[in-house]
Coordinates of C-alpha atoms and ligand atoms in Angstrom, one line a residue:
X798 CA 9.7 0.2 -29.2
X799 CA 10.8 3.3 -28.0
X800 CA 13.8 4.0 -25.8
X801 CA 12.7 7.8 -24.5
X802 CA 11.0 6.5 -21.8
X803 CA 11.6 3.9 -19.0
X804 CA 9.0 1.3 -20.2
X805 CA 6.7 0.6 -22.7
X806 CA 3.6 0.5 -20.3
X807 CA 3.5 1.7 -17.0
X808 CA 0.6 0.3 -15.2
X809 CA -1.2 2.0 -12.0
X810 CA -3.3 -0.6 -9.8
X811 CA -2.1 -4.3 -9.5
X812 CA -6.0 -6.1 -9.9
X813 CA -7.0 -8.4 -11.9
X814 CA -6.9 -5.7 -15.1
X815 CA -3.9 -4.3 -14.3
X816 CA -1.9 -7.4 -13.6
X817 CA -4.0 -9.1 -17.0
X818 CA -2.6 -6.7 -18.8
X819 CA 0.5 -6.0 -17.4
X820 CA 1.6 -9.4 -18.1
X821 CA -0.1 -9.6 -21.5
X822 CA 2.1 -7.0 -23.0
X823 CA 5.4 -8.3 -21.2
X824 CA 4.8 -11.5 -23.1
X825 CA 5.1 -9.7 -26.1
X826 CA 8.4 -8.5 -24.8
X827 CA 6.9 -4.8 -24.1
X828 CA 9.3 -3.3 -20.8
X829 CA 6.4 -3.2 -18.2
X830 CA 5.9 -2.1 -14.8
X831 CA 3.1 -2.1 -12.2
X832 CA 2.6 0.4 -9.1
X833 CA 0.7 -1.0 -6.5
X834 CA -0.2 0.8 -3.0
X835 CA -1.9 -2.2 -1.0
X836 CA -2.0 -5.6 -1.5
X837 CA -1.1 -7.5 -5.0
X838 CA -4.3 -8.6 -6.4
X839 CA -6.5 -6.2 -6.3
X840 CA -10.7 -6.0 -5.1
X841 CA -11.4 -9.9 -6.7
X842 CA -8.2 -11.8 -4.9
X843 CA -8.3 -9.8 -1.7
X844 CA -11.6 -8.7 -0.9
X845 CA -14.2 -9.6 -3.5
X846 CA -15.0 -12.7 -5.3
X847 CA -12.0 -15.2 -4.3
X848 CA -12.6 -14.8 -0.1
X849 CA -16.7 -14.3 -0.7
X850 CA -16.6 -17.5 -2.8
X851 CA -15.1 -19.4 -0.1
X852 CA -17.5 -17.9 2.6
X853 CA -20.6 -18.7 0.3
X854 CA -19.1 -22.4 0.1
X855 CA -19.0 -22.5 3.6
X856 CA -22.4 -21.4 4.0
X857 CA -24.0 -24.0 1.6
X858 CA -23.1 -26.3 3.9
X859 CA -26.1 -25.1 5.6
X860 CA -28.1 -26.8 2.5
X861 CA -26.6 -30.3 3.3
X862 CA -27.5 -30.1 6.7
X863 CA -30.9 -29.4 5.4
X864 CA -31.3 -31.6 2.8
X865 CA -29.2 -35.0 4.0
X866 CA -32.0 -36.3 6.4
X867 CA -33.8 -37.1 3.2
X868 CA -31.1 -39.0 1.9
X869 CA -30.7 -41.1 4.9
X870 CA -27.9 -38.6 6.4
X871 CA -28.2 -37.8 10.1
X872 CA -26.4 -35.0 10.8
X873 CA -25.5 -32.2 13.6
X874 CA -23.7 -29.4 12.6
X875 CA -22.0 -26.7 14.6
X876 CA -20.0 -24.1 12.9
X877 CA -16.6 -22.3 13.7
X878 CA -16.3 -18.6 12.2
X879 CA -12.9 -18.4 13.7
X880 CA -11.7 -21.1 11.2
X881 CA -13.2 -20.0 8.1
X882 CA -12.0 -16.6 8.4
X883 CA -8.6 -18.0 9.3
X884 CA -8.9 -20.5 5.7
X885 CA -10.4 -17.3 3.5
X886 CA -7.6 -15.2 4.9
X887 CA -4.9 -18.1 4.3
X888 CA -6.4 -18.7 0.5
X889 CA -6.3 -14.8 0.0
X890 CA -2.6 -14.6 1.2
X891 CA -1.8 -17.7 -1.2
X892 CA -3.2 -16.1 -4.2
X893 CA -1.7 -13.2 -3.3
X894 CA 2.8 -14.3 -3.4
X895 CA 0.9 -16.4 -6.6
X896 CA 0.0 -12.9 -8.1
X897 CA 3.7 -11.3 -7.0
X898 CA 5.8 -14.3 -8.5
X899 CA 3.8 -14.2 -11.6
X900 CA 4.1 -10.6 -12.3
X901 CA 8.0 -12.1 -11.4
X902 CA 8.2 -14.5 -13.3
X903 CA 7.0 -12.3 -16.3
X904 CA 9.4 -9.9 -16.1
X905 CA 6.7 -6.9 -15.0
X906 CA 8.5 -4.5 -12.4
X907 CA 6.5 -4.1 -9.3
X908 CA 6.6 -0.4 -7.6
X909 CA 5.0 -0.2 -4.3
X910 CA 3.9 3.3 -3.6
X911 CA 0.6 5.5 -4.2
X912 CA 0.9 6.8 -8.0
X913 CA 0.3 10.3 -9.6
X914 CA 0.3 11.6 -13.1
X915 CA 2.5 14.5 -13.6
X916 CA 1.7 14.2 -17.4
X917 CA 1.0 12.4 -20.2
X918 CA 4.0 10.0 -19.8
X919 CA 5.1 10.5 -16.2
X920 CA 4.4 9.2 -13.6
X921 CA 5.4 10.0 -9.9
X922 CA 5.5 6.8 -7.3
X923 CA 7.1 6.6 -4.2
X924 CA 10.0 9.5 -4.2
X925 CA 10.5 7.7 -8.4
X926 CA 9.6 9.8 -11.3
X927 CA 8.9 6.7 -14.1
X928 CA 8.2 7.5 -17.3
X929 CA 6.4 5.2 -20.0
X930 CA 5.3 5.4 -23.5
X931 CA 1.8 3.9 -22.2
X932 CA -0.3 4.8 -18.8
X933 CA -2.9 2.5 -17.9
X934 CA -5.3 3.4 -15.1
X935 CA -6.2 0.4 -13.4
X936 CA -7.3 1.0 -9.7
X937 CA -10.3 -0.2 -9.4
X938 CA -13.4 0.7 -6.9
X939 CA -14.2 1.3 -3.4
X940 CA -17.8 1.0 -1.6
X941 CA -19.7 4.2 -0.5
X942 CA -22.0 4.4 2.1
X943 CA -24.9 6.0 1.8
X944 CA -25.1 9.6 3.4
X945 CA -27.6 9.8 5.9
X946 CA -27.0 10.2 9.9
X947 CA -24.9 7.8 11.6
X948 CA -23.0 6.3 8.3
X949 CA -19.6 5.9 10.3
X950 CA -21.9 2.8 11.8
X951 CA -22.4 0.9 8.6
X952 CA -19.7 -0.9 7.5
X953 CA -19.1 -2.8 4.3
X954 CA -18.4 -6.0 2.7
X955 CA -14.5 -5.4 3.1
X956 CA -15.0 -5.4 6.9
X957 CA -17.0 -8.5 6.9
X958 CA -13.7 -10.4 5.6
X959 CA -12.3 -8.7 8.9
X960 CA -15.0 -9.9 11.5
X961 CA -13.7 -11.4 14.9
X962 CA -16.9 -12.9 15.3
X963 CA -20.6 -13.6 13.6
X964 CA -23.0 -11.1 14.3
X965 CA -26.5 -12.7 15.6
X966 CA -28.6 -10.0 13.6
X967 CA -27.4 -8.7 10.6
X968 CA -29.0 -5.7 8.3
X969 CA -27.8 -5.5 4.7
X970 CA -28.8 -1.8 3.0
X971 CA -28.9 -2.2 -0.9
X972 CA -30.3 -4.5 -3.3
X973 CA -27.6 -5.4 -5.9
X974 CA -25.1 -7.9 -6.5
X975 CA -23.3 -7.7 -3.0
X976 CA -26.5 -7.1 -0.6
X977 CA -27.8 -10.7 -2.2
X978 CA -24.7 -12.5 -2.0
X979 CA -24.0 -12.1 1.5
X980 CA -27.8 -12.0 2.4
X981 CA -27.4 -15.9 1.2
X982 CA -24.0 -16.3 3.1
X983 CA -24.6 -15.0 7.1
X984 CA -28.1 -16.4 6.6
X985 CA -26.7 -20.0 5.6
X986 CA -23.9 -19.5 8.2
X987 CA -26.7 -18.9 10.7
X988 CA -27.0 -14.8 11.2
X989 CA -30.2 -13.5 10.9
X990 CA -30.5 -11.8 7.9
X991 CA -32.6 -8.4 7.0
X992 CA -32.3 -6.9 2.9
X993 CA -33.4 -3.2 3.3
X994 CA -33.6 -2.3 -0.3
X995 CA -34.6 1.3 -1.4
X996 CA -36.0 -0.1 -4.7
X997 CA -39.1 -2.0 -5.9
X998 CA -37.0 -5.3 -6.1
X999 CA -33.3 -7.0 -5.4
X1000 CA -30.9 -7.0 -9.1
X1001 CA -32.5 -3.4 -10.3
X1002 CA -32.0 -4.0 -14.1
X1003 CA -32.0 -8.0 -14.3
X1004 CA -35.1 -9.6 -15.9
X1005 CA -38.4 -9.2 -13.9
X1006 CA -39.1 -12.8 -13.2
X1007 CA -35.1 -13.1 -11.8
X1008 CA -35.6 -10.8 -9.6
X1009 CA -39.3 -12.2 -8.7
X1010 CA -37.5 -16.1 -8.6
X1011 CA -35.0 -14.7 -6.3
X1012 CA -37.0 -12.6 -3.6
X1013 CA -39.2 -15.5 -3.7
X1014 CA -36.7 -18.0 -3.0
X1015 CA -34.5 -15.9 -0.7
X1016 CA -37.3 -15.7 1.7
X1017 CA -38.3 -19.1 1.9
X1018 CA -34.9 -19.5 3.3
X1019 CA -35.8 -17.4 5.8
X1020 CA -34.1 -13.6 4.8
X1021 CA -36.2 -11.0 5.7
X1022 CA -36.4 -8.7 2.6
X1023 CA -37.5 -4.7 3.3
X1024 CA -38.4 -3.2 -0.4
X1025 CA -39.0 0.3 -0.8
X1026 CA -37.4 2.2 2.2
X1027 CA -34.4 4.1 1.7
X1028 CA -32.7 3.9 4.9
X1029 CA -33.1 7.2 6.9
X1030 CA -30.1 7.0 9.9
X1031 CA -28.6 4.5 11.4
X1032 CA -27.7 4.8 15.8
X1033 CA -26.4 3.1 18.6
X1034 CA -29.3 2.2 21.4
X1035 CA -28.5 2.2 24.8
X1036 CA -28.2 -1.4 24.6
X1037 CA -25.5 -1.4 22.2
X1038 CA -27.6 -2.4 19.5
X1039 CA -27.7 -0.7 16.1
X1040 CA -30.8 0.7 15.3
X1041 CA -31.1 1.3 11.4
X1042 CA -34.3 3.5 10.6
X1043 CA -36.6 3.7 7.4
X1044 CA -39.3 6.5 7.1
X1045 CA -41.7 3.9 8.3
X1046 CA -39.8 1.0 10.2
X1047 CA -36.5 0.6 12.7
X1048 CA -34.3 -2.0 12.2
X1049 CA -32.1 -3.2 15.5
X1050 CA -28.7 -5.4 14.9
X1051 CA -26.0 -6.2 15.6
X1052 CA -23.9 -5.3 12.8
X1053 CA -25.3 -2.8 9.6
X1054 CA -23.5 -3.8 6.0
X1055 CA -23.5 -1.2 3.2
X1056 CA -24.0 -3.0 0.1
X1057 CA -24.7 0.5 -2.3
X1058 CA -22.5 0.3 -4.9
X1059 CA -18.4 1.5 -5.7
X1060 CA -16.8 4.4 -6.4
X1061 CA -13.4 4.7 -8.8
X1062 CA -10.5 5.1 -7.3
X1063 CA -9.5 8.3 -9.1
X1064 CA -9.1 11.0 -6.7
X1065 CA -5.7 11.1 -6.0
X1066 CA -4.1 10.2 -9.7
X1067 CA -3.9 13.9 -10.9
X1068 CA -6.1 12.8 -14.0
X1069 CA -7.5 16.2 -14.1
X1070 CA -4.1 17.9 -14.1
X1071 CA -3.2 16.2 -17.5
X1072 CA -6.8 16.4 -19.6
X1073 CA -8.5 13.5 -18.4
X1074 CA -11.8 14.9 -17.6
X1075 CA -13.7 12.1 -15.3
X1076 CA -17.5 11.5 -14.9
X1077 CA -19.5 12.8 -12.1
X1078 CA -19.2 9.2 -9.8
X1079 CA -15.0 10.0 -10.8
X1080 CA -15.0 7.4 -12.9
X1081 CA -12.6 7.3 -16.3
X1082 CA -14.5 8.0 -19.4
X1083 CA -12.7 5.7 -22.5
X1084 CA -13.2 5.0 -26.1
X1085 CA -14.2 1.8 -27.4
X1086 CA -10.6 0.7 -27.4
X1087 CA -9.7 2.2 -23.5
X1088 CA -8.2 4.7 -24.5
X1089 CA -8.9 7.7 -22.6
X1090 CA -9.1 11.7 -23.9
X1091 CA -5.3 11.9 -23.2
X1092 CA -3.7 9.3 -26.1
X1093 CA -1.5 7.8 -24.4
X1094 CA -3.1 7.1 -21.3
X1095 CA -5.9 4.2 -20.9
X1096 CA -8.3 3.1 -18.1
X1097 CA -9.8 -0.7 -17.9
X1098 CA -12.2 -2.5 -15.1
X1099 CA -14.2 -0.9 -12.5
X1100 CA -12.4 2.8 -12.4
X1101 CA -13.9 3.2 -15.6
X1102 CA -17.4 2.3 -13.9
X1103 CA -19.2 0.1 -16.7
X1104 CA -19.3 -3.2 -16.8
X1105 CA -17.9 -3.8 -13.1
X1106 CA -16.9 -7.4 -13.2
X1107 CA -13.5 -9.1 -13.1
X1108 CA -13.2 -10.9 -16.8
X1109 CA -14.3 -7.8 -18.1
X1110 CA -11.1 -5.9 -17.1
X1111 CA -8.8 -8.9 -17.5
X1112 CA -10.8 -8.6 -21.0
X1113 CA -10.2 -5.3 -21.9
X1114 CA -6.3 -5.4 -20.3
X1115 CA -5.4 -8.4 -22.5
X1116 CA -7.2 -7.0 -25.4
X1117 CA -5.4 -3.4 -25.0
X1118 CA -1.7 -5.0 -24.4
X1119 CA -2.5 -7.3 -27.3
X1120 CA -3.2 -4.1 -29.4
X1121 CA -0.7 -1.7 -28.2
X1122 CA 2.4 -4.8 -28.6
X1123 CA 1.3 -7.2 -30.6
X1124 CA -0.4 -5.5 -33.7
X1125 CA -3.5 -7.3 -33.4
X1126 CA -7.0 -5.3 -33.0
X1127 CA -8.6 -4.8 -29.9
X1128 CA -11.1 -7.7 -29.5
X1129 CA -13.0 -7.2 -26.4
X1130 CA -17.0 -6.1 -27.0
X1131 CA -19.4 -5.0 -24.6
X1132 CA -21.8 -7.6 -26.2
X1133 CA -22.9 -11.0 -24.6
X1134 CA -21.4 -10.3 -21.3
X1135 CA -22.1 -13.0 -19.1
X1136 CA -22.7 -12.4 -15.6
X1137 CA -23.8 -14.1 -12.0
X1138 CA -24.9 -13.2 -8.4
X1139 CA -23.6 -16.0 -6.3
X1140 CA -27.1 -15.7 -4.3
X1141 CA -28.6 -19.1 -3.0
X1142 CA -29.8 -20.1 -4.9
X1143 CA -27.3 -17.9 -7.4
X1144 CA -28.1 -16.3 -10.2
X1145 CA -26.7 -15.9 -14.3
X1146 CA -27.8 -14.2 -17.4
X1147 CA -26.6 -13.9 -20.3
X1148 CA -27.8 -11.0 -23.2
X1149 CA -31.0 -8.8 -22.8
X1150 CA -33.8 -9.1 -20.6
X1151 CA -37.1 -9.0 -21.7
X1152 CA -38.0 -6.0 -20.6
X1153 CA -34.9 -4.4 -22.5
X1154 CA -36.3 -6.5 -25.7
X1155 CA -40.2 -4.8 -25.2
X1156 CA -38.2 -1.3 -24.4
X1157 CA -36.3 -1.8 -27.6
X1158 CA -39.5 -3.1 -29.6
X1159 CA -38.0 -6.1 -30.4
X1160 CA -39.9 -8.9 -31.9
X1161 CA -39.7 -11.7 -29.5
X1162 CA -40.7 -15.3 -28.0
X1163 CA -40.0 -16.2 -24.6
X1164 CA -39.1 -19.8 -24.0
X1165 CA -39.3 -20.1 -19.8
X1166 CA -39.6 -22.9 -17.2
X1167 CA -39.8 -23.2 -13.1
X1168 CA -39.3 -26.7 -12.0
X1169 CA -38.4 -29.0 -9.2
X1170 CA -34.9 -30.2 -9.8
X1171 CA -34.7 -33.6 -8.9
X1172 CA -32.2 -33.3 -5.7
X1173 CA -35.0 -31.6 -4.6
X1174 CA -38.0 -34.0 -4.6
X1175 CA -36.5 -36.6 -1.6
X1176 CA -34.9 -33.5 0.1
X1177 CA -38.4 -32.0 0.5
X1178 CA -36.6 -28.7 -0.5
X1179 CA -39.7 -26.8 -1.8
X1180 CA -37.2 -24.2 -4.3
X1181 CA -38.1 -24.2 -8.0
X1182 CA -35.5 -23.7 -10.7
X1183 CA -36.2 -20.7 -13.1
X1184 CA -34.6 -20.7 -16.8
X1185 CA -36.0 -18.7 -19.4
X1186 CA -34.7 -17.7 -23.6
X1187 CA -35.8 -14.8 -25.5
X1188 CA -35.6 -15.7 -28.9
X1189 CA -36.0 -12.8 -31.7
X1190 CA -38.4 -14.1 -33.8
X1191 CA -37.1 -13.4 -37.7
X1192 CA -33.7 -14.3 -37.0
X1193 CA -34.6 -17.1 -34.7
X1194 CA -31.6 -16.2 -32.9
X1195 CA -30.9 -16.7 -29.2
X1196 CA -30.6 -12.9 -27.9
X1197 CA -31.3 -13.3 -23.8
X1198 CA -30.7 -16.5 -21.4
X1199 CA -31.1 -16.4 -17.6
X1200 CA -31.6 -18.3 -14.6
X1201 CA -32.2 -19.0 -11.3
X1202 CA -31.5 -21.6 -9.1
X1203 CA -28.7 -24.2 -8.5
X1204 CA -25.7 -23.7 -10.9
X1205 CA -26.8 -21.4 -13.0
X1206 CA -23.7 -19.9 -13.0
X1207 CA -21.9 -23.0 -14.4
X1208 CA -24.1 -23.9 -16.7
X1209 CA -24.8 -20.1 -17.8
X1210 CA -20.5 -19.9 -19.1
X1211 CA -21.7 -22.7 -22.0
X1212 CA -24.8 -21.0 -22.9
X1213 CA -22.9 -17.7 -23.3
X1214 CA -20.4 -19.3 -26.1
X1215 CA -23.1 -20.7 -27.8
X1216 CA -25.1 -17.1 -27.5
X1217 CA -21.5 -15.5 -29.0
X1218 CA -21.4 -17.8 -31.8
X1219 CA -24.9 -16.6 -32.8
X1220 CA -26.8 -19.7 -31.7
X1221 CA -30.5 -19.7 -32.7
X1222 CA -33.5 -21.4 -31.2
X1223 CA -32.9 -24.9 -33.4
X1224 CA -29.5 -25.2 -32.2
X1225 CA -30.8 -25.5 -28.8
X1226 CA -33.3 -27.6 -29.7
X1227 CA -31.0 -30.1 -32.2
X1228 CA -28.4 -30.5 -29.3
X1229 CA -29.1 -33.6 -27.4
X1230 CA -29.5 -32.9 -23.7
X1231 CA -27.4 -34.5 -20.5
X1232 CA -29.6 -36.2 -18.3
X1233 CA -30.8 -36.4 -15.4
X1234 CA -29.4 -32.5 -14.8
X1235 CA -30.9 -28.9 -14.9
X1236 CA -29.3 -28.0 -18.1
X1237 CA -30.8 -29.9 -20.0
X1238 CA -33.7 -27.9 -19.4
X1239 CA -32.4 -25.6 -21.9
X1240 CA -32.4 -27.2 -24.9
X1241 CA -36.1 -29.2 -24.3
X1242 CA -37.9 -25.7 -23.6
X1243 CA -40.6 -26.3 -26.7
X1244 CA -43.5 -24.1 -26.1
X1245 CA -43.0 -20.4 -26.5
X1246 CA -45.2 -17.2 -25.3
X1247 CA -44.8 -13.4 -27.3
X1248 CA -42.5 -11.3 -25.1
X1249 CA -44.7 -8.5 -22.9
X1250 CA -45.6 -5.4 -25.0
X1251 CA -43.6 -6.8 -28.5
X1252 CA -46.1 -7.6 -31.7
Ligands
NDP1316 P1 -24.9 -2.7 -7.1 O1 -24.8 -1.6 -8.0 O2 -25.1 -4.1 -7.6 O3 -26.1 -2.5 -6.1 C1 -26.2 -1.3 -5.3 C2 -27.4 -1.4 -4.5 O4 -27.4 -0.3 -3.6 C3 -28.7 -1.1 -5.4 O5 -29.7 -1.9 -4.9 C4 -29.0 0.3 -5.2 O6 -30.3 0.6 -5.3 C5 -28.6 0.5 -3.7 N1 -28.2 1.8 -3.4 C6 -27.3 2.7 -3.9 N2 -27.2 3.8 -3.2 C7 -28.0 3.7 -2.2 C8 -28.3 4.5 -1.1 N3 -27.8 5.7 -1.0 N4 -29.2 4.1 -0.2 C9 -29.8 2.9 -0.3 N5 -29.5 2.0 -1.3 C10 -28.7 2.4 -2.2 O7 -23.6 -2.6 -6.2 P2 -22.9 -3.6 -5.1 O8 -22.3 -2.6 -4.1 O9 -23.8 -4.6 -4.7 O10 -21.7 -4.2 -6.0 C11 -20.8 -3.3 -6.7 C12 -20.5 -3.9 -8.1 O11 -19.6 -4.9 -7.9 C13 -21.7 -4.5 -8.8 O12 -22.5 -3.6 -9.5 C14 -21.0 -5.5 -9.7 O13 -20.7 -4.9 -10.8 C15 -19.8 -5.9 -8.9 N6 -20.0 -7.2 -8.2 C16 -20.1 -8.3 -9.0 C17 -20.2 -9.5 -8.4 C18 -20.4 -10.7 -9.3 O14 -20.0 -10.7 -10.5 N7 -20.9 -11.8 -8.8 C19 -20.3 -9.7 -7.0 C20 -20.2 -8.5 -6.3 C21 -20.0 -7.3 -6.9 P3 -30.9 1.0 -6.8 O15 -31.0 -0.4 -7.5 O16 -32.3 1.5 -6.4 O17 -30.0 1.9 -7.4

């Protein structure tokens, strides 16, 4: 390794890519360091999926309060925001010294300060010029509000982890990931809940009868869902109520969450100074291998804006520092990316939807089931459990999974490693089920229909 510079890898954004790769390369003995502005852990530890996780298990207590009268259970609850907030914010700030003494503990120098690239190799951090052999941009995503009058009103999901108190009316603006996770949590934890989507459905881009499943099953549990109205403007009333307007409908609340997507964190990096040319949301545009146009600088996880999901960037970190120190080729693909929406009930898919397959004119059979899981028949819960396959028909192989309904997400992590070792439709059906679960559903699915518009 090279003793021009001060490290091997120099590392801008201390998330879950960053610190992935960070320590991935000092285990191969690379000299590392890692700048870091805010808080150690980036948008999963500190303000996206570890505190939402905990809020959404909070909120499924709702379900047993529901559901245990059937079982014999009389129950009363009353819930206390003030102490959840307090345990999130406690589990955030554990995870957090965790993240510090492990970047510690493997030797990776932490610099606190806001980075910028003076060029290819150098990189200026608070009142430090650091030089490295390797850059890597790793700072992640912010939300964006959408502009229309009165945005300073809406806030976002990183406020929520902030809230003093539970608002009594709630509207959520956007229909992705975010707007249907926390639709599921302040409606469980007892807000009332409005979805004002601007599309056709919630999860633009998941399969048809996911997002159908969902919308169906998110209103039975009493979220109001608004499809097809951009929101116009949002105001204060005289009663110091928020009025969020549509072309056709208002909206009053008490608190307006922006749930409309991220934009990278790029602006202030000097990227453009040193030939990185960036997309038009600013997000880092990278080869196969993140590498970006300038050779010795690379970009993993959300600032690169493509697949915007924690493994992937701890993926793509661990795979670079595994190439760039340890000689062996980078391993990450696109391919097979599992993913979930920790709605309720949540949400996981695995591969293509069928719509992609008719798009692509794929030759296909659809395997798909709703039933009643079996918690739900003495509960008198009325929600249906949604699983469906696509199969390609020559090859027989497994090419699309996805579900909906209670732990999908678990059960979807097996059927993706089975999908990645190029699992076809008689390996589902030769596995011998677990029963009495919802998985098993999976590999009993017998009778298939063609897939919409394939031959
Ligand atoms: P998403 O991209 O999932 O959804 C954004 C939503 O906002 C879409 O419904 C979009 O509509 C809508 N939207 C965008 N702009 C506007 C606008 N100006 N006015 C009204 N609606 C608008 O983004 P999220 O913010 O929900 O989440 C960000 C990303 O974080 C996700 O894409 C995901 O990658 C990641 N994430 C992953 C999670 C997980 O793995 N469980 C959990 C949370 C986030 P349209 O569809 O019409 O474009």
């Amino acid at each position: 390794m090279s003793g021009r510079y001060h490290y091997d890898l120099l590392t801008i954004g201390a998330g879950s890519g960053g610190v992935a790769a960070s320590r991935r390369a000092a285990s191969h003995g690379a000299r590392v360091a890692i700048c870091e502005q805010d808080r150690v852990g980036g948008t999963c530890v500190i303000r996206g999926c570890v505190p939402k996780k905990i809020l959404m298990y909070a909120s499924e207590f709702a379900d047993a309060l529901h559901d245990g009268p059937g079982y014999g259970w009389k129950m009363e609850g009353r819930f206390d925001w003030a102490v959840l907030q307090a345990q999130q914010a406690g589990e955030v700030a554990r995870l957090e010294r965790l993240y510090q003494s492990m970047l510690r503990d493997a030797g990776v120098e932490l610099v606190r300060g806001a980075a910028r690239l003076v060029d290819a190799h150098t990189v200026q951090v608070g009142g430090s010029t650091l030089t490295a052999e390797h850059i890597l941009i790793a700072t992640g995503a912010r939300p964006v509000v959408p502009d229309v009058a009165g945005s300073d009103l809406f806030q976002t999901s990183d406020d929520l982890f902030a809230w003093p108190e539970l608002p009594d009316e709630v509207v959520i603006v956007g229909g992705g990931y975010i707007a249907s996770e926390f639709a599921g949590i302040l409606n469980g934890l007892g807000s009332g809940t409005t979805v004002l989507a601007r599309g056709p459905s919630l999860l633009s881009g998941f399969d048809a009868d996911v997002q159908a499943a969902l919308y169906e099953q998110m209103k039975a549990r009493g979220i109001r869902i608004v499809l097809n109205q951009p929101v116009r403007s949002v105001k204060r009333s005289d009663g110091n109520r928020l009025l969020v307007a549509t072309a056709v409908s208002t909206l009053a609340c008490d608190a307006v969450v922006a749930a409309t997507g991220r934009q990278p964190n790029t602006a202030s990096l000097g990227l453009e100074d040193i030939g990185v040319v960036l997309g038009p949301s600013g997000a880092i545009p990278i080869d196969e291998a993140c590498r970006t146009r300038v050779s010795s600088v690379y970009a993993v996880g959300d600032v690169t804006d493509q697949v915007n999901l924690t493994p992937v960037a701890i993926a793509q970190g661990r795979s670079l520092a595994d190439s760039l120190f340890a000689g062996v080729p980078f391993w990450y693909r696109a391919d097979d990316v599992p993913s979930a929406v920790f709605s309720q009930p949540p949400v996981a898919c695995v591969g293509v939807t069928e719509q992609d397959a008719a798009r692509d004119g794929l030759a296909f059979d659809v395997y798909q089931t709703a039933f009643k899981p079996l918690k739900n028949t003495v509960s008198g819960r009325s929600e249906r459990t949604m699983m469906k396959l696509i199969v390609e028909r020559e090859s027989q192989r497994v090419v699309g999974c996805h579900m909906v309904g209670r732990d999908a997400p678990e059960i979807m992590q097996g059927v993706a490693i089975a999908m990645k070792s190029g699992a076809r439709k008689i390996d589902f059906d030769r596995t011998v089920g677990i029963h009495p679960t919802a998985a098993e559903e999976m590999v009993t699915l017998r009778t298939p229909r063609a897939g919409t518009d394939s031959n």
